[in-house]
PDB file of C-alpha atoms and ligand atoms in Angstrom:
ATOM      1  CA  MET D   2     -59.701 -16.185  62.767  1.00 64.00           C
ATOM      2  CA  ALA D   3     -62.815 -16.821  60.672  1.00 93.00           C
ATOM      3  CA  PHE D   4     -62.203 -18.540  57.357  1.00 98.00           C
ATOM      4  CA  VAL D   5     -64.964 -18.457  54.763  1.00 98.00           C
ATOM      5  CA  THR D   6     -64.132 -19.215  51.171  1.00 98.00           C
ATOM      6  CA  ARG D   7     -66.139 -19.928  48.046  1.00 98.00           C
ATOM      7  CA  PHE D   8     -66.298 -21.525  44.636  1.00 98.00           C
ATOM      8  CA  ALA D   9     -68.113 -19.355  42.102  1.00 98.00           C
ATOM      9  CA  PRO D  10     -68.537 -21.128  38.758  1.00 98.00           C
ATOM     10  CA  SER D  11     -70.573 -19.799  35.835  1.00 97.00           C
ATOM     11  CA  PRO D  12     -72.949 -22.399  34.362  1.00 97.00           C
ATOM     12  CA  THR D  13     -71.833 -21.715  30.802  1.00 95.00           C
ATOM     13  CA  GLY D  14     -70.260 -25.082  30.077  1.00 93.00           C
ATOM     14  CA  PRO D  15     -68.898 -28.213  31.714  1.00 94.00           C
ATOM     15  CA  LEU D  16     -66.541 -27.956  34.684  1.00 95.00           C
ATOM     16  CA  HIS D  17     -63.046 -29.030  33.687  1.00 94.00           C
ATOM     17  CA  LEU D  18     -59.845 -29.930  35.522  1.00 94.00           C
ATOM     18  CA  GLY D  19     -59.094 -26.257  36.211  1.00 94.00           C
ATOM     19  CA  HIS D  20     -62.413 -25.859  38.020  1.00 96.00           C
ATOM     20  CA  ALA D  21     -61.795 -29.073  39.936  1.00 97.00           C
ATOM     21  CA  TYR D  22     -58.438 -27.712  41.104  1.00 97.00           C
ATOM     22  CA  SER D  23     -59.971 -24.412  42.199  1.00 98.00           C
ATOM     23  CA  ALA D  24     -62.890 -26.022  43.996  1.00 98.00           C
ATOM     24  CA  LEU D  25     -60.749 -28.675  45.717  1.00 98.00           C
ATOM     25  CA  LEU D  26     -58.181 -26.106  46.832  1.00 98.00           C
ATOM     26  CA  ALA D  27     -60.831 -23.834  48.336  1.00 98.00           C
ATOM     27  CA  HIS D  28     -62.766 -26.711  49.874  1.00 98.00           C
ATOM     28  CA  ASP D  29     -59.661 -28.305  51.424  1.00 98.00           C
ATOM     29  CA  ALA D  30     -58.478 -24.945  52.791  1.00 98.00           C
ATOM     30  CA  ALA D  31     -61.853 -24.323  54.434  1.00 98.00           C
ATOM     31  CA  ARG D  32     -61.830 -27.769  56.029  1.00 97.00           C
ATOM     32  CA  ALA D  33     -58.194 -27.406  57.182  1.00 98.00           C
ATOM     33  CA  HIS D  34     -59.043 -24.092  58.881  1.00 97.00           C
ATOM     34  CA  GLY D  35     -62.290 -25.339  60.404  1.00 97.00           C
ATOM     35  CA  GLY D  36     -64.004 -22.724  58.265  1.00 98.00           C
ATOM     36  CA  ALA D  37     -66.798 -22.672  55.720  1.00 98.00           C
ATOM     37  CA  PHE D  38     -66.881 -23.385  51.998  1.00 98.00           C
ATOM     38  CA  VAL D  39     -69.793 -21.811  50.161  1.00 98.00           C
ATOM     39  CA  LEU D  40     -71.032 -22.089  46.602  1.00 98.00           C
ATOM     40  CA  ARG D  41     -72.163 -19.310  44.315  1.00 98.00           C
ATOM     41  CA  ILE D  42     -73.605 -19.777  40.849  1.00 98.00           C
ATOM     42  CA  GLU D  43     -72.512 -16.831  38.698  1.00 98.00           C
ATOM     43  CA  ASP D  44     -75.361 -16.812  36.239  1.00 97.00           C
ATOM     44  CA  ILE D  45     -75.801 -13.130  35.335  1.00 97.00           C
ATOM     45  CA  ASP D  46     -75.181 -13.777  31.652  1.00 95.00           C
ATOM     46  CA  ALA D  47     -78.558 -15.217  30.672  1.00 93.00           C
ATOM     47  CA  THR D  48     -77.479 -15.645  27.066  1.00 94.00           C
ATOM     48  CA  ARG D  49     -74.701 -18.084  27.988  1.00 95.00           C
ATOM     49  CA  CYS D  50     -75.951 -19.800  31.168  1.00 96.00           C
ATOM     50  CA  ARG D  51     -78.006 -23.005  30.998  1.00 96.00           C
ATOM     51  CA  PRO D  52     -79.895 -24.838  33.786  1.00 97.00           C
ATOM     52  CA  ALA D  53     -78.357 -28.105  32.578  1.00 96.00           C
ATOM     53  CA  TRP D  54     -74.852 -26.774  33.249  1.00 96.00           C
ATOM     54  CA  GLU D  55     -75.905 -25.697  36.736  1.00 98.00           C
ATOM     55  CA  THR D  56     -77.226 -29.194  37.466  1.00 98.00           C
ATOM     56  CA  GLN D  57     -73.967 -30.609  36.159  1.00 97.00           C
ATOM     57  CA  ILE D  58     -71.990 -28.370  38.561  1.00 98.00           C
ATOM     58  CA  TYR D  59     -73.849 -29.796  41.588  1.00 98.00           C
ATOM     59  CA  ASP D  60     -73.359 -33.285  40.229  1.00 97.00           C
ATOM     60  CA  ASP D  61     -69.639 -32.888  39.558  1.00 97.00           C
ATOM     61  CA  LEU D  62     -68.988 -31.348  42.987  1.00 98.00           C
ATOM     62  CA  GLN D  63     -70.852 -34.121  44.762  1.00 98.00           C
ATOM     63  CA  TRP D  64     -68.932 -36.689  42.776  1.00 97.00           C
ATOM     64  CA  LEU D  65     -65.665 -34.985  43.808  1.00 98.00           C
ATOM     65  CA  ARG D  66     -66.891 -35.267  47.447  1.00 97.00           C
ATOM     66  CA  ILE D  67     -67.011 -31.528  47.802  1.00 98.00           C
ATOM     67  CA  ALA D  68     -69.780 -30.563  50.206  1.00 97.00           C
ATOM     68  CA  TRP D  69     -70.683 -26.905  50.432  1.00 98.00           C
ATOM     69  CA  ASP D  70     -72.030 -25.147  53.497  1.00 98.00           C
ATOM     70  CA  GLY D  71     -75.405 -23.441  53.661  1.00 97.00           C
ATOM     71  CA  GLU D  72     -77.608 -22.335  50.799  1.00 97.00           C
ATOM     72  CA  VAL D  73     -76.242 -21.898  47.302  1.00 98.00           C
ATOM     73  CA  MET D  74     -76.233 -18.245  46.256  1.00 98.00           C
ATOM     74  CA  ARG D  75     -77.491 -17.680  42.718  1.00 98.00           C
ATOM     75  CA  GLN D  76     -76.703 -14.341  41.159  1.00 98.00           C
ATOM     76  CA  CYS D  77     -80.002 -14.288  39.269  1.00 97.00           C
ATOM     77  CA  ASN D  78     -81.636 -13.738  42.680  1.00 97.00           C
ATOM     78  CA  ARG D  79     -79.360 -10.843  43.581  1.00 98.00           C
ATOM     79  CA  LEU D  80     -80.328  -8.279  40.943  1.00 97.00           C
ATOM     80  CA  PRO D  81     -81.949  -5.866  43.458  1.00 97.00           C
ATOM     81  CA  ALA D  82     -78.690  -5.724  45.443  1.00 98.00           C
ATOM     82  CA  TYR D  83     -76.682  -4.957  42.296  1.00 98.00           C
ATOM     83  CA  GLU D  84     -79.188  -2.301  41.275  1.00 97.00           C
ATOM     84  CA  ALA D  85     -79.057  -0.606  44.696  1.00 97.00           C
ATOM     85  CA  ALA D  86     -75.252  -0.406  44.541  1.00 98.00           C
ATOM     86  CA  LEU D  87     -75.321   0.977  41.001  1.00 97.00           C
ATOM     87  CA  GLN D  88     -77.836   3.626  41.965  1.00 96.00           C
ATOM     88  CA  SER D  89     -75.719   4.731  44.930  1.00 97.00           C
ATOM     89  CA  LEU D  90     -72.602   4.991  42.731  1.00 97.00           C
ATOM     90  CA  TRP D  91     -74.621   6.851  40.099  1.00 96.00           C
ATOM     91  CA  ASP D  92     -75.943   9.284  42.742  1.00 95.00           C
ATOM     92  CA  LYS D  93     -72.357   9.967  43.817  1.00 96.00           C
ATOM     93  CA  GLY D  94     -71.404  10.808  40.209  1.00 95.00           C
ATOM     94  CA  MET D  95     -68.964   7.888  39.930  1.00 97.00           C
ATOM     95  CA  LEU D  96     -70.575   6.310  36.837  1.00 97.00           C
ATOM     96  CA  TYR D  97     -71.398   7.488  33.354  1.00 97.00           C
ATOM     97  CA  PRO D  98     -73.425   5.941  30.532  1.00 97.00           C
ATOM     98  CA  CYS D  99     -71.605   4.490  27.556  1.00 96.00           C
ATOM     99  CA  THR D 100     -73.164   3.619  24.218  1.00 94.00           C
ATOM    100  CA  CYS D 101     -69.977   2.529  22.442  1.00 93.00           C
ATOM    101  CA  THR D 102     -70.012  -0.783  20.646  1.00 89.00           C
ATOM    102  CA  ARG D 103     -67.055  -3.151  20.783  1.00 87.00           C
ATOM    103  CA  ARG D 104     -66.171  -2.005  17.280  1.00 88.00           C
ATOM    104  CA  ASP D 105     -66.240   1.695  18.309  1.00 88.00           C
ATOM    105  CA  ILE D 106     -63.749   0.906  21.048  1.00 87.00           C
ATOM    106  CA  GLU D 107     -61.546  -1.159  18.763  1.00 83.00           C
ATOM    107  CA  SER D 108     -61.339   1.565  16.176  1.00 83.00           C
ATOM    108  CA  ALA D 109     -60.671   4.259  18.792  1.00 84.00           C
ATOM    109  CA  THR D 110     -57.855   2.181  20.294  1.00 77.00           C
ATOM    110  CA  SER D 111     -56.272   0.977  17.084  1.00 68.00           C
ATOM    111  CA  ALA D 112     -53.256   3.291  17.381  1.00 61.00           C
ATOM    112  CA  PRO D 113     -50.557   0.980  18.808  1.00 55.00           C
ATOM    113  CA  GLN D 114     -49.693   3.228  21.741  1.00 52.00           C
ATOM    114  CA  GLU D 115     -53.335   3.221  22.795  1.00 54.00           C
ATOM    115  CA  GLY D 116     -53.852  -0.497  22.484  1.00 57.00           C
ATOM    116  CA  ILE D 117     -52.915  -1.333  26.077  1.00 69.00           C
ATOM    117  CA  LEU D 118     -54.854  -4.277  27.458  1.00 83.00           C
ATOM    118  CA  GLY D 119     -56.564  -4.017  30.826  1.00 88.00           C
ATOM    119  CA  PRO D 120     -58.346  -6.791  32.742  1.00 89.00           C
ATOM    120  CA  ASP D 121     -61.380  -6.516  30.434  1.00 90.00           C
ATOM    121  CA  GLY D 122     -59.568  -5.963  27.141  1.00 87.00           C
ATOM    122  CA  PRO D 123     -58.488  -2.645  25.597  1.00 88.00           C
ATOM    123  CA  ILE D 124     -58.436   0.279  28.028  1.00 92.00           C
ATOM    124  CA  TYR D 125     -61.548   2.320  27.288  1.00 94.00           C
ATOM    125  CA  PRO D 126     -60.516   5.478  25.402  1.00 92.00           C
ATOM    126  CA  GLY D 127     -63.066   7.649  27.224  1.00 93.00           C
ATOM    127  CA  THR D 128     -65.307   8.445  24.245  1.00 94.00           C
ATOM    128  CA  CYS D 129     -68.505   8.798  26.324  1.00 95.00           C
ATOM    129  CA  ARG D 130     -66.857  10.244  29.443  1.00 95.00           C
ATOM    130  CA  GLY D 131     -67.815  13.845  30.041  1.00 89.00           C
ATOM    131  CA  ILE D 132     -70.891  13.826  27.788  1.00 90.00           C
ATOM    132  CA  PRO D 133     -73.514  15.634  29.891  1.00 86.00           C
ATOM    133  CA  THR D 134     -76.352  13.340  30.927  1.00 85.00           C
ATOM    134  CA  GLY D 135     -79.510  13.981  32.852  1.00 86.00           C
ATOM    135  CA  ALA D 136     -81.328  11.091  34.454  1.00 89.00           C
ATOM    136  CA  ARG D 137     -79.743   7.659  34.429  1.00 91.00           C
ATOM    137  CA  PRO D 138     -80.571   6.093  31.049  1.00 90.00           C
ATOM    138  CA  ALA D 139     -82.197   2.679  31.004  1.00 84.00           C
ATOM    139  CA  ASP D 140     -80.517   1.379  27.877  1.00 85.00           C
ATOM    140  CA  ALA D 141     -76.813   2.147  28.207  1.00 92.00           C
ATOM    141  CA  ALA D 142     -73.866   0.427  29.824  1.00 96.00           C
ATOM    142  CA  LEU D 143     -72.516   2.183  32.922  1.00 97.00           C
ATOM    143  CA  ARG D 144     -68.789   2.758  33.267  1.00 97.00           C
ATOM    144  CA  LEU D 145     -66.811   3.658  36.357  1.00 97.00           C
ATOM    145  CA  ASN D 146     -65.157   7.060  36.046  1.00 97.00           C
ATOM    146  CA  ILE D 147     -61.851   5.723  37.284  1.00 97.00           C
ATOM    147  CA  ALA D 148     -59.937   9.018  37.255  1.00 95.00           C
ATOM    148  CA  ALA D 149     -62.517  10.512  39.626  1.00 95.00           C
ATOM    149  CA  ILE D 150     -62.188   7.775  42.221  1.00 96.00           C
ATOM    150  CA  ALA D 151     -58.736   6.242  41.755  1.00 97.00           C
ATOM    151  CA  ARG D 152     -56.628   6.061  44.886  1.00 97.00           C
ATOM    152  CA  GLN D 153     -53.849   3.923  46.331  1.00 98.00           C
ATOM    153  CA  THR D 154     -55.152   0.481  47.339  1.00 98.00           C
ATOM    154  CA  SER D 155     -53.593  -2.748  48.506  1.00 98.00           C
ATOM    155  CA  PHE D 156     -54.546  -6.306  49.322  1.00 98.00           C
ATOM    156  CA  THR D 157     -52.906  -9.355  50.868  1.00 98.00           C
ATOM    157  CA  GLU D 158     -52.002 -12.071  48.383  1.00 98.00           C
ATOM    158  CA  MET D 159     -51.179 -15.623  49.466  1.00 96.00           C
ATOM    159  CA  GLY D 160     -50.673 -17.296  46.075  1.00 94.00           C
ATOM    160  CA  ASP D 161     -47.442 -19.182  45.328  1.00 83.00           C
ATOM    161  CA  GLY D 162     -44.842 -16.878  43.863  1.00 83.00           C
ATOM    162  CA  LEU D 163     -47.066 -13.850  44.400  1.00 83.00           C
ATOM    163  CA  ALA D 164     -47.390 -13.775  48.188  1.00 89.00           C
ATOM    164  CA  GLY D 165     -47.166 -10.408  49.850  1.00 96.00           C
ATOM    165  CA  ARG D 166     -48.919  -7.108  49.843  1.00 97.00           C
ATOM    166  CA  VAL D 167     -50.032  -6.008  46.364  1.00 97.00           C
ATOM    167  CA  GLY D 168     -50.374  -2.276  45.881  1.00 97.00           C
ATOM    168  CA  THR D 169     -52.020  -0.338  43.073  1.00 97.00           C
ATOM    169  CA  THR D 170     -51.493   3.401  42.686  1.00 98.00           C
ATOM    170  CA  ALA D 171     -54.087   5.877  41.473  1.00 98.00           C
ATOM    171  CA  GLN D 172     -51.988   6.263  38.334  1.00 97.00           C
ATOM    172  CA  ASP D 173     -51.972   2.468  37.733  1.00 96.00           C
ATOM    173  CA  TYR D 174     -55.767   2.515  37.866  1.00 97.00           C
ATOM    174  CA  VAL D 175     -56.013   5.219  35.246  1.00 96.00           C
ATOM    175  CA  GLN D 176     -53.303   3.829  32.958  1.00 94.00           C
ATOM    176  CA  SER D 177     -53.741   0.083  33.150  1.00 94.00           C
ATOM    177  CA  ILE D 178     -57.333  -0.516  34.269  1.00 95.00           C
ATOM    178  CA  GLY D 179     -59.363   2.383  32.901  1.00 95.00           C
ATOM    179  CA  ASP D 180     -63.102   2.997  32.973  1.00 97.00           C
ATOM    180  CA  VAL D 181     -64.397  -0.543  33.397  1.00 97.00           C
ATOM    181  CA  VAL D 182     -68.037  -1.411  32.754  1.00 97.00           C
ATOM    182  CA  LEU D 183     -69.959  -1.953  36.005  1.00 98.00           C
ATOM    183  CA  ALA D 184     -73.335  -2.551  34.365  1.00 97.00           C
ATOM    184  CA  ARG D 185     -73.602  -4.133  30.972  1.00 96.00           C
ATOM    185  CA  ARG D 186     -76.521  -2.961  28.877  1.00 93.00           C
ATOM    186  CA  ASP D 187     -77.871  -6.485  28.452  1.00 89.00           C
ATOM    187  CA  MET D 188     -77.586  -7.641  32.076  1.00 91.00           C
ATOM    188  CA  GLY D 189     -77.748  -4.590  34.341  1.00 93.00           C
ATOM    189  CA  THR D 190     -74.614  -5.626  36.218  1.00 97.00           C
ATOM    190  CA  SER D 191     -71.143  -7.000  35.550  1.00 97.00           C
ATOM    191  CA  TYR D 192     -68.893  -9.723  36.853  1.00 97.00           C
ATOM    192  CA  HIS D 193     -66.849  -7.199  38.857  1.00 98.00           C
ATOM    193  CA  LEU D 194     -69.745  -5.537  40.645  1.00 98.00           C
ATOM    194  CA  SER D 195     -71.608  -8.775  41.348  1.00 98.00           C
ATOM    195  CA  ALA D 196     -68.563 -10.649  42.581  1.00 98.00           C
ATOM    196  CA  VAL D 197     -67.610  -7.857  44.989  1.00 98.00           C
ATOM    197  CA  LEU D 198     -71.129  -7.479  46.403  1.00 98.00           C
ATOM    198  CA  ASP D 199     -71.630 -11.218  46.688  1.00 98.00           C
ATOM    199  CA  ASP D 200     -68.282 -11.882  48.351  1.00 98.00           C
ATOM    200  CA  ALA D 201     -69.292  -9.329  50.984  1.00 98.00           C
ATOM    201  CA  ALA D 202     -72.841 -10.717  51.317  1.00 98.00           C
ATOM    202  CA  GLN D 203     -71.485 -14.240  51.766  1.00 98.00           C
ATOM    203  CA  GLY D 204     -68.966 -13.051  54.375  1.00 98.00           C
ATOM    204  CA  ILE D 205     -66.004 -14.304  52.326  1.00 98.00           C
ATOM    205  CA  THR D 206     -62.706 -13.850  54.184  1.00 98.00           C
ATOM    206  CA  HIS D 207     -60.470 -15.700  51.688  1.00 98.00           C
ATOM    207  CA  VAL D 208     -60.913 -15.704  47.912  1.00 98.00           C
ATOM    208  CA  LEU D 209     -59.156 -18.621  46.195  1.00 98.00           C
ATOM    209  CA  ARG D 210     -59.323 -18.399  42.423  1.00 97.00           C
ATOM    210  CA  GLY D 211     -57.206 -18.660  39.289  1.00 95.00           C
ATOM    211  CA  ALA D 212     -54.266 -16.387  38.535  1.00 94.00           C
ATOM    212  CA  ASP D 213     -56.150 -15.226  35.414  1.00 93.00           C
ATOM    213  CA  LEU D 214     -58.226 -13.039  37.760  1.00 95.00           C
ATOM    214  CA  PHE D 215     -55.242 -11.397  39.481  1.00 95.00           C
ATOM    215  CA  GLN D 216     -55.615  -8.088  37.605  1.00 95.00           C
ATOM    216  CA  ALA D 217     -59.383  -8.069  38.160  1.00 96.00           C
ATOM    217  CA  THR D 218     -58.685  -8.123  41.895  1.00 97.00           C
ATOM    218  CA  ARG D 219     -57.272  -4.585  41.626  1.00 97.00           C
ATOM    219  CA  ILE D 220     -60.711  -3.456  40.435  1.00 97.00           C
ATOM    220  CA  HIS D 221     -62.437  -5.453  43.137  1.00 98.00           C
ATOM    221  CA  VAL D 222     -60.369  -3.879  45.907  1.00 98.00           C
ATOM    222  CA  LEU D 223     -61.137  -0.371  44.632  1.00 98.00           C
ATOM    223  CA  LEU D 224     -64.847  -1.226  44.441  1.00 98.00           C
ATOM    224  CA  GLN D 225     -64.751  -2.563  48.000  1.00 98.00           C
ATOM    225  CA  GLN D 226     -63.308   0.755  49.141  1.00 98.00           C
ATOM    226  CA  ILE D 227     -65.866   2.945  47.404  1.00 97.00           C
ATOM    227  CA  LEU D 228     -68.742   0.703  48.488  1.00 98.00           C
ATOM    228  CA  GLY D 229     -67.507   0.483  52.099  1.00 98.00           C
ATOM    229  CA  LEU D 230     -67.014  -3.305  51.963  1.00 98.00           C
ATOM    230  CA  PRO D 231     -64.252  -5.378  53.570  1.00 98.00           C
ATOM    231  CA  THR D 232     -61.361  -6.644  51.438  1.00 98.00           C
ATOM    232  CA  PRO D 233     -60.793 -10.394  51.784  1.00 98.00           C
ATOM    233  CA  ILE D 234     -57.385 -12.076  51.610  1.00 98.00           C
ATOM    234  CA  TYR D 235     -56.694 -13.325  48.076  1.00 98.00           C
ATOM    235  CA  HIS D 236     -54.984 -16.480  46.893  1.00 98.00           C
ATOM    236  CA  HIS D 237     -54.585 -16.625  43.123  1.00 97.00           C
ATOM    237  CA  HIS D 238     -53.581 -20.140  42.211  1.00 96.00           C
ATOM    238  CA  ARG D 239     -51.683 -21.525  39.225  1.00 94.00           C
ATOM    239  CA  LEU D 240     -53.740 -22.419  36.170  1.00 93.00           C
ATOM    240  CA  ILE D 241     -54.186 -25.941  34.907  1.00 91.00           C
ATOM    241  CA  ARG D 242     -52.972 -26.082  31.313  1.00 87.00           C
ATOM    242  CA  ASP D 243     -53.339 -28.510  28.455  1.00 81.00           C
ATOM    243  CA  ASP D 244     -50.413 -30.387  26.900  1.00 80.00           C
ATOM    244  CA  ASN D 245     -49.588 -27.350  24.767  1.00 80.00           C
ATOM    245  CA  GLY D 246     -49.446 -25.070  27.790  1.00 79.00           C
ATOM    246  CA  LYS D 247     -52.754 -23.420  26.952  1.00 82.00           C
ATOM    247  CA  ARG D 248     -55.143 -22.561  29.781  1.00 79.00           C
ATOM    248  CA  LEU D 249     -58.173 -24.852  29.832  1.00 74.00           C
ATOM    249  CA  ALA D 250     -61.423 -23.281  28.685  1.00 73.00           C
ATOM    250  CA  LYS D 251     -65.042 -24.347  28.989  1.00 69.00           C
ATOM    251  CA  ARG D 252     -65.020 -25.440  25.362  1.00 67.00           C
ATOM    252  CA  ASP D 253     -62.277 -27.999  26.126  1.00 67.00           C
ATOM    253  CA  ASP D 254     -64.836 -30.725  26.484  1.00 71.00           C
ATOM    254  CA  ALA D 255     -62.087 -33.296  26.314  1.00 67.00           C
ATOM    255  CA  ARG D 256     -61.027 -32.260  29.808  1.00 82.00           C
ATOM    256  CA  ALA D 257     -64.528 -31.978  31.222  1.00 92.00           C
ATOM    257  CA  LEU D 258     -64.841 -33.737  34.574  1.00 95.00           C
ATOM    258  CA  SER D 259     -67.877 -35.608  33.275  1.00 93.00           C
ATOM    259  CA  LYS D 260     -65.734 -37.060  30.491  1.00 93.00           C
ATOM    260  CA  TYR D 261     -63.075 -38.336  32.913  1.00 94.00           C
ATOM    261  CA  ARG D 262     -65.844 -39.684  35.046  1.00 95.00           C
ATOM    262  CA  SER D 263     -67.506 -41.609  32.239  1.00 94.00           C
ATOM    263  CA  ASP D 264     -64.080 -42.917  31.239  1.00 95.00           C
ATOM    264  CA  GLY D 265     -63.829 -44.492  34.713  1.00 96.00           C
ATOM    265  CA  ALA D 266     -61.609 -42.000  36.600  1.00 97.00           C
ATOM    266  CA  SER D 267     -62.103 -41.684  40.365  1.00 97.00           C
ATOM    267  CA  PRO D 268     -62.135 -38.460  42.416  1.00 97.00           C
ATOM    268  CA  ALA D 269     -58.665 -39.481  43.676  1.00 97.00           C
ATOM    269  CA  ASP D 270     -57.459 -39.684  40.058  1.00 97.00           C
ATOM    270  CA  ILE D 271     -58.704 -36.130  39.485  1.00 96.00           C
ATOM    271  CA  ARG D 272     -56.851 -34.936  42.595  1.00 97.00           C
ATOM    272  CA  ALA D 273     -53.675 -36.596  41.311  1.00 96.00           C
ATOM    273  CA  MET D 274     -54.108 -35.061  37.864  1.00 94.00           C
ATOM    274  CA  VAL D 275     -54.194 -31.537  39.264  1.00 94.00           C
ATOM    275  CA  GLY D 276     -51.385 -32.194  41.722  1.00 94.00           C
ATOM    276  CA  LEU D 277     -53.356 -32.324  44.966  1.00 93.00           C
TER     277      LEU D 277
HETATM  278  N1  LIG N 321     -67.381 -17.086  37.662  1.00 51.30           N
HETATM  279  C1  LIG N 321     -65.975 -16.999  37.442  1.00 51.30           C
HETATM  280  C2  LIG N 321     -65.539 -18.152  36.570  1.00 51.30           C
HETATM  281  O1  LIG N 321     -66.255 -19.141  36.438  1.00 51.30           O
HETATM  282  C3  LIG N 321     -65.161 -17.053  38.722  1.00 51.30           C
HETATM  283  C4  LIG N 321     -65.094 -15.742  39.362  1.00 51.30           C
HETATM  284  C5  LIG N 321     -64.390 -15.667  40.705  1.00 51.30           C
HETATM  285  O2  LIG N 321     -63.958 -16.685  41.267  1.00 51.30           O
HETATM  286  O3  LIG N 321     -64.301 -14.558  41.194  1.00 51.30           O
HETATM  287  O4  LIG N 321     -64.465 -18.079  36.010  1.00 51.30           O
END
């Protein structure tokens, strides 16, 4: 069976031990299966991405002895593909424009019973849903009308402690995911849409990534269905935490790979630190 996996970092800060774990796990799995390991730079957020961080990603991976196969995919070169998918979803009536600010959403969801958190934060209260619109506006975010498309989905999960078939009902989509944004006003796409289209374009058969993205996978599987794309097998891995049990973030410069490296650590030391 074909095995193609990927590492998809965003160049918004230094890679840390959590990224090293993710990249090593995916790379080692591809090699063990005689498959391919590809790299994708998730740089749709121009306000946060920096060329220097992208250069650092290549550097850190090479230092870790992680070789990727084929060309690197950069999301900044994929905007026409995202736009084509958005237009087809718009034409099918699955999207609607939303002009709410973060504050509008916070105040509309401040009643405790409405403050349920979905994969992207508070479940959108539906303020802009149902407002008649003519042509697709150029300056608004686009949300998925989840109630109109929700259906039972499932995917195969291989992660430790999670392994099995994971199902999501139409009702789960409406109640605990909601109308997610597929195109942000400032970038014309979103993580969810881009990741799903790119995984398909790169022929990814196995997605290995952190357990923090487990709930997002429910959205991805639904998007794959409505876009007619294959659903890969997923492996959500444990997260690397700091001494206080907190998940590492890009701002944790103290755990940046480049810091360990300049302090004299070897790639084998990094493997040992993340338990590989
Ligand atoms: N770009 C995401 C990140 O750096 C990873 C997304 C994914 O693996 O699907 O956290």
